[in-house]
CSV table of C-alpha atoms in Angstrom, one decimal:
chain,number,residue,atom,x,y,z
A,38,UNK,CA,-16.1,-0.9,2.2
A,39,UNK,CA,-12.4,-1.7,1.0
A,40,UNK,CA,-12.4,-2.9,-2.3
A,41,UNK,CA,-10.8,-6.3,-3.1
A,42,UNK,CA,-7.6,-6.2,-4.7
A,43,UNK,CA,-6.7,-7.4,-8.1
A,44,UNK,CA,-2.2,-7.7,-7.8
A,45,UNK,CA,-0.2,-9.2,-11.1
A,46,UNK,CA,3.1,-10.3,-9.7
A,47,UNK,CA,6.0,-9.5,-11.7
A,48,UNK,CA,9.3,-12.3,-11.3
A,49,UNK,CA,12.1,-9.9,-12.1
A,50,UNK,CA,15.7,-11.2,-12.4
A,51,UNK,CA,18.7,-9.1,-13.4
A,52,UNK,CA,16.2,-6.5,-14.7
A,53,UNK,CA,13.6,-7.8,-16.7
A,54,UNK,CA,10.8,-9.6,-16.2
A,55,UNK,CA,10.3,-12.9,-16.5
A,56,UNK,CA,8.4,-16.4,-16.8
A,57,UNK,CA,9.0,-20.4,-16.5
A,58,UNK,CA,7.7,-21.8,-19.1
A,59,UNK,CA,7.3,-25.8,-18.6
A,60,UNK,CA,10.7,-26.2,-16.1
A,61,UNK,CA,12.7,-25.6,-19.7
A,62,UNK,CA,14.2,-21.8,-18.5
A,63,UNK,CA,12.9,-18.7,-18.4
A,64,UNK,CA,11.2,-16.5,-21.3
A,65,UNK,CA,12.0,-12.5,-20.5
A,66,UNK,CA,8.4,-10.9,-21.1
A,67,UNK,CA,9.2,-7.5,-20.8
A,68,UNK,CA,10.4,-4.2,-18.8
A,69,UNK,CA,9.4,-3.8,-15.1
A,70,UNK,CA,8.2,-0.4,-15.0
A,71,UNK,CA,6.8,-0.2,-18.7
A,72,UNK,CA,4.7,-3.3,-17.4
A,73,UNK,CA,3.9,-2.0,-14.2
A,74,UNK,CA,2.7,1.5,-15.7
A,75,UNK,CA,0.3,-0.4,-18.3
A,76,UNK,CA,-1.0,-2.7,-15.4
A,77,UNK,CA,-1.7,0.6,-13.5
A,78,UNK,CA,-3.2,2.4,-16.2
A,79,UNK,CA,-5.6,-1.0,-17.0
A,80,UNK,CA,-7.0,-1.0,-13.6
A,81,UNK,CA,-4.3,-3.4,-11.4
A,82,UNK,CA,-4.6,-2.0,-7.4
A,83,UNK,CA,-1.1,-2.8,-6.3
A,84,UNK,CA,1.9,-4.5,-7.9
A,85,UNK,CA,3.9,-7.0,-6.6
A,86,UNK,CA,7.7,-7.1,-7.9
A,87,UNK,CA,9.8,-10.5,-7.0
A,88,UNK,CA,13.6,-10.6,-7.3
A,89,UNK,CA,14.9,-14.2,-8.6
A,90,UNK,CA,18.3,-13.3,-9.4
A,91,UNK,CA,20.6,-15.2,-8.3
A,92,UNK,CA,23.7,-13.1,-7.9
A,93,UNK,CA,24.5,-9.7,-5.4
A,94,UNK,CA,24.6,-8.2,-9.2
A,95,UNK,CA,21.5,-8.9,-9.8
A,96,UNK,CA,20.1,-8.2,-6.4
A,97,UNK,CA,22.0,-4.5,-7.1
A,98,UNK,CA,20.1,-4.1,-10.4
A,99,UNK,CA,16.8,-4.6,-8.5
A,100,UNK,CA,17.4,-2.0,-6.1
A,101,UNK,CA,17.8,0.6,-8.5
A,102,UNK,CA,15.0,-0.6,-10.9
A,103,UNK,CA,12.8,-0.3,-7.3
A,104,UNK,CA,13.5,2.9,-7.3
A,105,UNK,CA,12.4,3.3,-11.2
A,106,UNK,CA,9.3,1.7,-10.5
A,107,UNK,CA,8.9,4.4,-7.5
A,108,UNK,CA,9.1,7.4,-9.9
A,109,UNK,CA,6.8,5.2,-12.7
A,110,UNK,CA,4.1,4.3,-11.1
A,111,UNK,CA,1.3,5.7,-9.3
A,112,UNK,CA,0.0,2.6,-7.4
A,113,UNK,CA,1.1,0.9,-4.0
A,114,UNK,CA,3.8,-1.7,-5.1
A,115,UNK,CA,5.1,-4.7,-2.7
A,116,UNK,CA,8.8,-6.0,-3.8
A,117,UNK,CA,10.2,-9.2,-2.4
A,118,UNK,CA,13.2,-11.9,-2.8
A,119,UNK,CA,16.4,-11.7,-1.2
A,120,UNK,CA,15.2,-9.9,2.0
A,121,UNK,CA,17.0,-11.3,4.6
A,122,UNK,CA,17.7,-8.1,7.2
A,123,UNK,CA,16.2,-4.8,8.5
A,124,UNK,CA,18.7,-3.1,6.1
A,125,UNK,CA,17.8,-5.0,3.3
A,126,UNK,CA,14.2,-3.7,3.8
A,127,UNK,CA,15.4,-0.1,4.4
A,128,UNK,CA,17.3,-0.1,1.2
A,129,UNK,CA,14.2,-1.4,-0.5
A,130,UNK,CA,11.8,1.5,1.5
A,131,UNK,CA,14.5,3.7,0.9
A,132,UNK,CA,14.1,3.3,-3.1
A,133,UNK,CA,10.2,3.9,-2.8
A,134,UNK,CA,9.0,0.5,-2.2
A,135,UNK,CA,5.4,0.7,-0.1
A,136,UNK,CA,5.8,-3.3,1.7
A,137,UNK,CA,8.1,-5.3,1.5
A,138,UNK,CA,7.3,-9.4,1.5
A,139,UNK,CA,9.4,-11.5,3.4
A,140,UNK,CA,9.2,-15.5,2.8
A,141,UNK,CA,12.6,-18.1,3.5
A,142,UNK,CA,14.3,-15.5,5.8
A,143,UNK,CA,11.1,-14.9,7.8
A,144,UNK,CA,10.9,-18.8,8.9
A,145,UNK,CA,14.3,-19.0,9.7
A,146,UNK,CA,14.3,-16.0,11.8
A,147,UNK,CA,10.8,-15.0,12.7
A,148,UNK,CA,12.3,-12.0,15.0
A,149,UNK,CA,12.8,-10.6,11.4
A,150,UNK,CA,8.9,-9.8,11.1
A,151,UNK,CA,8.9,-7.8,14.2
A,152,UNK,CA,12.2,-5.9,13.7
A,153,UNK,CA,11.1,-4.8,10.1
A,154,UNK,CA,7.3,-3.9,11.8
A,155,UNK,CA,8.5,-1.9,14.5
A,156,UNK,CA,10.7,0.3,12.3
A,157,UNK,CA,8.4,0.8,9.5
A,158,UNK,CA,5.0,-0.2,10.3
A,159,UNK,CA,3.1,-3.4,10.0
A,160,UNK,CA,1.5,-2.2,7.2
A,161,UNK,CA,5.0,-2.0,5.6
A,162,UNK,CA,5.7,-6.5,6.2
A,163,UNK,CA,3.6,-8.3,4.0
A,164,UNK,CA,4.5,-12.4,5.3
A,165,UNK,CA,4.4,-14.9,2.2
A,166,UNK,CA,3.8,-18.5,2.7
A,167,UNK,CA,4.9,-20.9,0.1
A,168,UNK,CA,2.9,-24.5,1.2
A,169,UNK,CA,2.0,-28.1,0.1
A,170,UNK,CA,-0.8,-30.4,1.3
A,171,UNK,CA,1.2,-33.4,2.6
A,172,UNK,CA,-0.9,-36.1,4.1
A,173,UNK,CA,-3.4,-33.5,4.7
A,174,UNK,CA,-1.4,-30.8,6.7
A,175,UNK,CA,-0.6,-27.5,4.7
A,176,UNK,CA,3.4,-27.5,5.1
A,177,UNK,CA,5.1,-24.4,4.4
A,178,UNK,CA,8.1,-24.9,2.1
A,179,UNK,CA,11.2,-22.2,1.4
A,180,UNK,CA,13.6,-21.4,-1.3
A,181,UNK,CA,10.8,-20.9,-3.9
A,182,UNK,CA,9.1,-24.6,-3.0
A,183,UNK,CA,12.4,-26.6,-2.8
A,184,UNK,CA,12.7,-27.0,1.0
A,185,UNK,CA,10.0,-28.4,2.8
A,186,UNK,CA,9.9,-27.8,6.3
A,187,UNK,CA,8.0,-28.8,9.5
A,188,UNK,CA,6.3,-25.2,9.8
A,189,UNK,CA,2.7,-25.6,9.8
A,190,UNK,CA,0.8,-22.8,7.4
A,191,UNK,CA,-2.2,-21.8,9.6
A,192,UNK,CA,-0.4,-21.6,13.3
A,193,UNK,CA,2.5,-20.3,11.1
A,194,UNK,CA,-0.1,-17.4,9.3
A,195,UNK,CA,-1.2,-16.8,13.0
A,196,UNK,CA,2.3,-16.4,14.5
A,197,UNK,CA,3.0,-14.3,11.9
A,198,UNK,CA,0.5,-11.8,12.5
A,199,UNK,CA,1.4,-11.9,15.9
A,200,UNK,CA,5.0,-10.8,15.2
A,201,UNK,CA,3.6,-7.7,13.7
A,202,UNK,CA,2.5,-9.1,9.9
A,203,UNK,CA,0.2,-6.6,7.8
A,204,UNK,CA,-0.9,-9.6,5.0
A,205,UNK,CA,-0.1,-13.0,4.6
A,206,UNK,CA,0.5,-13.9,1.0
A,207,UNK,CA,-0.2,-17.5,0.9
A,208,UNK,CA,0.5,-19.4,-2.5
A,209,UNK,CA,-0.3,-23.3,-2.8
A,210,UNK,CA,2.3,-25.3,-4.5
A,211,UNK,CA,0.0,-27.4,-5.4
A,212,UNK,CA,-2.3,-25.2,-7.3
A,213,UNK,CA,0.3,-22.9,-8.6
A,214,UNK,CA,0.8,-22.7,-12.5
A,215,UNK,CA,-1.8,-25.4,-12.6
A,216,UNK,CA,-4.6,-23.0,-13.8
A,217,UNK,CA,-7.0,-24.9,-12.2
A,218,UNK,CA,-8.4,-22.7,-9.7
A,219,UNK,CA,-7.1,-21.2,-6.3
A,220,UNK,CA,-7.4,-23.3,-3.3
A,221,UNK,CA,-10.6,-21.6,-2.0
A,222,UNK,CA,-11.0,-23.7,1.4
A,223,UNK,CA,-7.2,-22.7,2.9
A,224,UNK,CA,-8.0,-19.0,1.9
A,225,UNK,CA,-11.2,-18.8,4.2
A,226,UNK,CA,-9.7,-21.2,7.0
A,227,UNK,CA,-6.8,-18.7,6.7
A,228,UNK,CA,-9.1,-15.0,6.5
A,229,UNK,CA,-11.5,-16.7,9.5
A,230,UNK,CA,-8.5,-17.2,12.0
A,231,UNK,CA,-6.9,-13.8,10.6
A,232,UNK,CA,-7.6,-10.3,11.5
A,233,UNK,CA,-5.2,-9.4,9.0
A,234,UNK,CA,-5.5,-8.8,5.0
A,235,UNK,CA,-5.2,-12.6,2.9
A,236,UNK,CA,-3.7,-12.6,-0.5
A,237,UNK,CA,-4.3,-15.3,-2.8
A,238,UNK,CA,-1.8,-16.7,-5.3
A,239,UNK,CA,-1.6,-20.0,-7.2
A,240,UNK,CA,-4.0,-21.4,-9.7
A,241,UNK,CA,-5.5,-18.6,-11.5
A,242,UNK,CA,-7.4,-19.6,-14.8
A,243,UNK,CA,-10.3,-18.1,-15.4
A,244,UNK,CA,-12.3,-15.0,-14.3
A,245,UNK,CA,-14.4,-17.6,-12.5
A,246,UNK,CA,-11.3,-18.7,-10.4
A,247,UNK,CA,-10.8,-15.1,-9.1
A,248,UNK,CA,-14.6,-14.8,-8.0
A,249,UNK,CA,-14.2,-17.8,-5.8
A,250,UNK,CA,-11.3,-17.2,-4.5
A,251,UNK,CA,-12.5,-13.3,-3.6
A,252,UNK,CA,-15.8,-15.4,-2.2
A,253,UNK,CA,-16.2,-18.6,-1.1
A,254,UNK,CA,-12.3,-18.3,-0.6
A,255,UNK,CA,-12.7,-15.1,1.2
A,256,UNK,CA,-9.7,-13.5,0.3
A,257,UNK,CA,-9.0,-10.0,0.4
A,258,UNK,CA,-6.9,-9.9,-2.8
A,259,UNK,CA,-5.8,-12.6,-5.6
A,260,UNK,CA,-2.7,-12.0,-7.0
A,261,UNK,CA,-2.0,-14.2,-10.6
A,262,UNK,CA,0.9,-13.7,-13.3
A,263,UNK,CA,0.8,-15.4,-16.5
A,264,UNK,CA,-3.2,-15.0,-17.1
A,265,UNK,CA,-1.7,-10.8,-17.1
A,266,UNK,CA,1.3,-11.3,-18.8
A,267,UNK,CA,-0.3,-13.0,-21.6
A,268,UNK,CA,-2.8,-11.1,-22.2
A,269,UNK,CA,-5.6,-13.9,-21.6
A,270,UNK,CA,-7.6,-11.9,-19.1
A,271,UNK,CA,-7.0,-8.3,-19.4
A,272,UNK,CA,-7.5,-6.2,-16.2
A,273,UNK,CA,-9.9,-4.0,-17.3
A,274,UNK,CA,-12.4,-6.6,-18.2
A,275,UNK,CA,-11.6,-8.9,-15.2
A,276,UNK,CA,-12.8,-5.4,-12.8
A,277,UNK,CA,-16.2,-5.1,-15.2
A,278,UNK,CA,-16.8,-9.1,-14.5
A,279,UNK,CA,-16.4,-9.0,-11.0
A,280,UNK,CA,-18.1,-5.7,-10.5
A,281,UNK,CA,-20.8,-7.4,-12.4
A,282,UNK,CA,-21.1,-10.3,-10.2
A,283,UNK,CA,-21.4,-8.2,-7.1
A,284,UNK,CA,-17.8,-7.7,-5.8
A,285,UNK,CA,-16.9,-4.7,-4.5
A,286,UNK,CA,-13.9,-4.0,-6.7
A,287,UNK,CA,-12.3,-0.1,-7.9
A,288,UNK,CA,-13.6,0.7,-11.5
B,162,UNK,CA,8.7,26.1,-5.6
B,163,UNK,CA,6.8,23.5,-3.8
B,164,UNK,CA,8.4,23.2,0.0
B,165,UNK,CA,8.0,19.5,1.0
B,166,UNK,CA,8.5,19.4,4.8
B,167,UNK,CA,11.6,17.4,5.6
B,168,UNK,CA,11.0,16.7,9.5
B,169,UNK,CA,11.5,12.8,10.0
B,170,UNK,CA,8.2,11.5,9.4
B,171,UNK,CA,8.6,9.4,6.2
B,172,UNK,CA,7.1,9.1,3.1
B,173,UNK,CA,9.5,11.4,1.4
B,174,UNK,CA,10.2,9.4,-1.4
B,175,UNK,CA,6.5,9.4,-2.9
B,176,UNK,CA,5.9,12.5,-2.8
B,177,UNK,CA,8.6,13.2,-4.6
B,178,UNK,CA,7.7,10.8,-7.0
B,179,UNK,CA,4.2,12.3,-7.7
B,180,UNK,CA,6.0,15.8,-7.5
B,181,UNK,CA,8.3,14.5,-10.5
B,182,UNK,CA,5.8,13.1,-12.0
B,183,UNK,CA,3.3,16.0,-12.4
B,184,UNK,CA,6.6,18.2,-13.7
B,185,UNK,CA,6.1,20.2,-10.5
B,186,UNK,CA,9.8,21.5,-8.7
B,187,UNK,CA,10.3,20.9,-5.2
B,188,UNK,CA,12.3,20.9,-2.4
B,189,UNK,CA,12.4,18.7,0.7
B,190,UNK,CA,13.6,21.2,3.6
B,191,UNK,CA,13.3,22.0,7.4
B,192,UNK,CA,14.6,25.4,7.0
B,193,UNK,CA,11.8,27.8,8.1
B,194,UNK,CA,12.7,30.4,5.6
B,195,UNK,CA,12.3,28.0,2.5
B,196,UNK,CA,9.1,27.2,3.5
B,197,UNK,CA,7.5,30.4,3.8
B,198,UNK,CA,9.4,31.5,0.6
B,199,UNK,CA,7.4,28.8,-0.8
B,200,UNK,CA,4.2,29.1,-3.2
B,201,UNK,CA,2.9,25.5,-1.6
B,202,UNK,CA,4.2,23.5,0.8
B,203,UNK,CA,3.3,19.7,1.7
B,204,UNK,CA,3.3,17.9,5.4
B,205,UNK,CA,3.3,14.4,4.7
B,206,UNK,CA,3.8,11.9,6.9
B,207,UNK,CA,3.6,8.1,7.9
B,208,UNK,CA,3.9,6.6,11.4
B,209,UNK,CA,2.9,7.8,15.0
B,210,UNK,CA,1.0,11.1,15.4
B,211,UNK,CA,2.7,11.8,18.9
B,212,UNK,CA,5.7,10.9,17.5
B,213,UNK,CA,5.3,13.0,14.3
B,214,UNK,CA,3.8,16.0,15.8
B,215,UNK,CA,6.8,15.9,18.7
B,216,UNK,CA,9.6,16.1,15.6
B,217,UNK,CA,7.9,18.9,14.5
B,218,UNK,CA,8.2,21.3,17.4
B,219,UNK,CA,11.7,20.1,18.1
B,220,UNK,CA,12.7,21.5,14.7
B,221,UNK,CA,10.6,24.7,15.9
B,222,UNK,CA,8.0,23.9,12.6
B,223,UNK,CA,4.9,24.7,15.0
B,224,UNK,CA,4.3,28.1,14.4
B,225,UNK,CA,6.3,28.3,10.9
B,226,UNK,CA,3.2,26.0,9.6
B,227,UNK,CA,0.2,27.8,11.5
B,228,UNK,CA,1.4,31.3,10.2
B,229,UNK,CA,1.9,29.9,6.4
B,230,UNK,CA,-1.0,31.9,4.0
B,231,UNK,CA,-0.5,30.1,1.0
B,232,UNK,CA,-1.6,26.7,0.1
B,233,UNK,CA,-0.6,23.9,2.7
B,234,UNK,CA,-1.6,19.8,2.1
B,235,UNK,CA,-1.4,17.8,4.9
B,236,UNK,CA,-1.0,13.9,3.9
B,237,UNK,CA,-2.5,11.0,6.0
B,238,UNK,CA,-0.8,11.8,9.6
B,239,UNK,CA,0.5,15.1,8.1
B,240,UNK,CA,-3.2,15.9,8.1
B,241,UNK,CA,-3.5,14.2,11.7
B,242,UNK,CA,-0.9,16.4,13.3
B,243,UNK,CA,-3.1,19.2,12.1
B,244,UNK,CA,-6.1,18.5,13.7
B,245,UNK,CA,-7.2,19.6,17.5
B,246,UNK,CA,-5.9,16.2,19.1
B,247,UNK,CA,-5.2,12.3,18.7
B,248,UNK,CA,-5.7,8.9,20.7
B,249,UNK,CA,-2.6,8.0,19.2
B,250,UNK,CA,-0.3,8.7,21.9
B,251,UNK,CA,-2.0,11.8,23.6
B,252,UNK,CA,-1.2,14.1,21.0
B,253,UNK,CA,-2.0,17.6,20.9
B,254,UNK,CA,-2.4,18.7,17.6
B,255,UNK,CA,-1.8,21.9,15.9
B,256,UNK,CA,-5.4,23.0,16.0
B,257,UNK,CA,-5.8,24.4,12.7
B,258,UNK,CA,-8.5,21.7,11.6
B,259,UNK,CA,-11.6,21.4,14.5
B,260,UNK,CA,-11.7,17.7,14.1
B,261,UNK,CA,-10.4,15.1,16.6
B,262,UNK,CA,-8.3,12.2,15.8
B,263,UNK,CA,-9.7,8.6,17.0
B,264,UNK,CA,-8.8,5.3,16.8
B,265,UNK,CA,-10.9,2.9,14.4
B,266,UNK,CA,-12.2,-0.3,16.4
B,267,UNK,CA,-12.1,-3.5,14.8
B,268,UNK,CA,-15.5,-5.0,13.8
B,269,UNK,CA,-16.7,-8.6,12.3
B,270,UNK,CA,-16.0,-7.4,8.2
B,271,UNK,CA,-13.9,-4.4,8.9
B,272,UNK,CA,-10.2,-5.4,9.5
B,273,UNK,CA,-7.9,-2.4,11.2
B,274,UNK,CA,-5.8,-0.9,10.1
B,275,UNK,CA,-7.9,0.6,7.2
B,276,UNK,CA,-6.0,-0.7,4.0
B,277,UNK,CA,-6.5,-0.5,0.7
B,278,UNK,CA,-9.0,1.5,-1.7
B,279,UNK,CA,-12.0,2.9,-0.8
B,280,UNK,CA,-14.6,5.6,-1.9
B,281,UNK,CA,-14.9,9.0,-1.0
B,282,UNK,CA,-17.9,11.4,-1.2
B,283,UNK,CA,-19.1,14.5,-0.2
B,284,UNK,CA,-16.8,16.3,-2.1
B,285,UNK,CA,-16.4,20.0,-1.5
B,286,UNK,CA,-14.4,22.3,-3.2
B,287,UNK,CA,-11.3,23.4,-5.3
B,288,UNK,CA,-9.3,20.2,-4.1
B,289,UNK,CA,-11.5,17.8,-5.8
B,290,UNK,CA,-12.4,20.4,-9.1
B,291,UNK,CA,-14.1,18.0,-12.0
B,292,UNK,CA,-14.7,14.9,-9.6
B,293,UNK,CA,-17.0,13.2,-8.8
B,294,UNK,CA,-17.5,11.0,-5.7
B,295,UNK,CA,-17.6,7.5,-5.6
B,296,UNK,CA,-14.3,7.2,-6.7
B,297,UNK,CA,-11.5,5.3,-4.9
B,298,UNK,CA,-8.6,6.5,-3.0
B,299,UNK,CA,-5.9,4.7,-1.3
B,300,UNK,CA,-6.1,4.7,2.8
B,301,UNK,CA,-3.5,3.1,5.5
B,302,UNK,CA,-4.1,4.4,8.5
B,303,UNK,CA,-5.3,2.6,11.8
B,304,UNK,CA,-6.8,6.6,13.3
B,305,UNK,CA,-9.2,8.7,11.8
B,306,UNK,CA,-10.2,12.7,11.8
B,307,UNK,CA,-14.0,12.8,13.5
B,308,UNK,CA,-16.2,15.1,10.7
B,309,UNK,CA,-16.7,18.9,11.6
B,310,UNK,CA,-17.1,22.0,10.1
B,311,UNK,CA,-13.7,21.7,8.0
B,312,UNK,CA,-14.9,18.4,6.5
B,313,UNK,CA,-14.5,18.3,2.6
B,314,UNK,CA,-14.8,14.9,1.8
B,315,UNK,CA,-16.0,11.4,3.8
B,316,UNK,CA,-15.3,7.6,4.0
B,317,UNK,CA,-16.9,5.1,5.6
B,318,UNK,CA,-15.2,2.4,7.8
B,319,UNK,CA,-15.7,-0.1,10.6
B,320,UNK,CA,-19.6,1.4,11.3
B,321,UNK,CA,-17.8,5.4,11.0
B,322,UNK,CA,-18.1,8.2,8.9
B,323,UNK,CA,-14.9,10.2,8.7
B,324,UNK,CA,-13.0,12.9,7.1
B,325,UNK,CA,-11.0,11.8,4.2
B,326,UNK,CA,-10.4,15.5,3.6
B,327,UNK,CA,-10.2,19.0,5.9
B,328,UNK,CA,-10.3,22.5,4.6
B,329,UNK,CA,-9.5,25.3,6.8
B,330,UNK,CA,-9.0,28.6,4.8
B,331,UNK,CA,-5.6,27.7,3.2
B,332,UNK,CA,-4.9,24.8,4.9
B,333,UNK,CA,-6.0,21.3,3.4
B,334,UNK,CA,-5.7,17.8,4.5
B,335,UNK,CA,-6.0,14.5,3.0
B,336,UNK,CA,-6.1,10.8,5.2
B,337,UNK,CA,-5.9,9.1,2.0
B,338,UNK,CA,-2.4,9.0,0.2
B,339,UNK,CA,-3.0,10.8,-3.4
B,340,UNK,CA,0.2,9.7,-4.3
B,341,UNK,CA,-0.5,6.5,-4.5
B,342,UNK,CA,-4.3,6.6,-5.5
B,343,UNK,CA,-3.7,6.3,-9.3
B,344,UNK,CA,-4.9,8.8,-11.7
B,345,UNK,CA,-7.5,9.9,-9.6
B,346,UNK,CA,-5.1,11.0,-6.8
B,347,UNK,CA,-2.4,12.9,-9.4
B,348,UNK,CA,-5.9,14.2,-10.1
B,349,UNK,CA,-6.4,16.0,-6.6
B,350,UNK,CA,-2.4,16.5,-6.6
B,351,UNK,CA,-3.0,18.5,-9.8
B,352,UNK,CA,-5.8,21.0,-8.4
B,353,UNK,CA,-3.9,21.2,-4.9
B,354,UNK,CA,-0.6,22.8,-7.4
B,355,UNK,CA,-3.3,24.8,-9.3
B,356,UNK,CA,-5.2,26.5,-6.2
């Protein structure tokens, strides 16, 4: 059986890594790869590594710290932010990234999904959905939750896969940074209309959260950032708990 | 030197990595003459067997690779293109491994392709040296080698059993990517560049 996945997701902009803390700016945590080895070395199965700068600079500097994280670690790694065309995933492939997630530019030009596939492989296009419940419909949203849009998340998830998706990374706005938990029911709507891999992100607090997420939420991997960063669950106990509470998890 | 074989079937760049990693020097080359100068050489590969195995005759590889006597690692469809045949586009294979390449079917918990980390056991041999099974590897493939004869490890996917690793005399193959499999892959990595 394949193991579930346990991901920290790394914000990177200009170079380092970084966190929002409270909407008052970001707080640089630390280096990319010397993060990304010490998550690999405590257990993590895959890495994912989001761009937020702003500028082409920036978007420059990410490449070649891709290609640092390539030689550093010894894990699959998924990179994502600013991926708007097949060559921006080939320069990203090209620097050693093993997916490539795709978010804004995939709703406004879902041919992207399928160009990107057939060249590299579905396995290579992971499809994230940013979405809020508004009157009870799961909206996706773009440009990191500022946009809303009409796009719907489950027929959106669906069409996704369709166009030749490997995952869908969904994240709830309206759980994310919360700490509250994930939001268990959309995961196992989502991984029962899916024949694709689900990734959960948004609302991890507790070891507890993670378990229902990888259970009752059904998910095939929860991805979480600040309970890493911080230190407040390390990895390697995290794999013990879950492995103790019957999930199939690497040790 | 370590001869990575350059022949348009991807992955390149992680190899290399590992390579780098373990301190090992390498080159990536087509040129039949550096790979049989070479104390090991490695057929990676990602993509289509049919495909894959088509690029290697056209750059003449086919017989270059079969009369190789030193150590040879084929990765994921680099092991593929090795074996007798695939469903994946018809191929016929190189034959050095008696296995036959099929495609996974899809059942209710077992989603294709067959992604993520897994466990291996069985294990047989120099390649796996101080391991023990159970442990995970990392697997992305959506065909699989049948067992046989040349089977030195197994997985277990979608109601199969299959080779996660062939040994033929100095040929070996690996479905799952050590390159990416953490410590216990540079592991594997490490015995194949001490054989």
């Amino acid at each position: 059986m394949v193991a579930k996945r346990i991901i920290p997701c790394l914000d990177v902009k200009d170079g380092v890594v970084v966190k929002g803390i409270n909407f008052e700016g970001l707080k640089e945590v630390g280096d990319a790869v010397d993060m990304g080895v010490k998550y690999s070395r405590d257990g993590a199965d895959e890495l994912v590594y989001l761009d937020i700068s702003a500028t082409q600079e920036g978007r420059n500097t990410f490449v070649d710290l891709v290609g640092r994280i390539a030689l550093g670690i010894n894990i699959p790694f998924t990179v994502g932010g600013g991926i708007h065309s097949l060559d921006d995933a080939s320069r990203l492939l090209d620097a050693g990234a093993d997916k490539i997630s795709i978010n804004s530019a995939a709703i406004a030009n879902p041919d992207l999904i399928g160009q990107i596939a057939g060249k590299y492989g579905n396995q290579f296009v992971v499809v994230a959905i940013d979405a809020k419940m508004v009157d009870g419909v799961w909206r996706a949203t773009t440009h990191g939750g500022k946009r809303m849009t009409d796009v719907e998340l489950f027929s959106w998830a669906r069409e996704a896969q369709e166009r030749g998706a490997g995952e869908i990374l969904f994240t709830s706005m309206d759980h994310d940074g919360t700490r509250n938990g994930y939001a268990c029911e959309a995961y196992a709507q989502l991984s029962d209309i899916l024949s694709i891999p689900v990734i959960a992100s948004g609302g991890a607090g507790s070891i507890d959260h993670i378990v229902d997420v990888l259970n009752e939420g059904k998910a095939d991997a929860a991805l979480a950032a600040s309970i890493f960063h911080y230190g407040q669950i390390p990895i390697p106990e995290l794999k013990q708990a879950l492995s103790a509470r019957g999930i199939n998890v690497r040790l | 030197m370590i001869a990575i074989v350059d022949y348009d079937a991807g992955n390149i760049e992680s190899v290399s990595n590992a390579l780098r990693r373990l301190g090992a020097e390498f080159e990536l080359t087509a040129d039949p003459e550096r790979i049989i100068a070479a104390e090991k050489v490695i057929l990676p590969g990602v993509g289509n067997d049919a495909e894959a195995v088509a690029s290697l005759r056209a750059k003449g590889l086919e017989p270059v690779i079969k009369g190789l006597r030193r150590p040879v690692l084929g990765i994921c469809v680099g092991m593929q293109i090795m074996c007798r045949d695939s469903e994946e586009g018809n191929a016929i294979g190189l034959g050095i491994f008696d296995a036959h390449v099929k495609k996974f079917i899809p059942t209710e918990d077992s989603k294709v392709p067959h992604m993520g980390w897994n466990t291996i056991a069985n294990l047989d041999g120099k390649l796996f040296k101080g391991m023990k099974g159970g442990q995970h590897v990392y697997f992305v493939h959506s065909y699989y080698a049948s067992l046989c004869p040349d089977t030195i490890a197994t997985c277990r996917h979608a109601g199969v059993m299959f080779s996660a690793a062939l040994k033929y005399e100095n040929f070996y193959g690996t479905q799952f990517h050590p390159e990416k499999s953490g410590d216990v892959g540079e592991q594997i990595l490490a015995n194949f560049l001490a054989l």
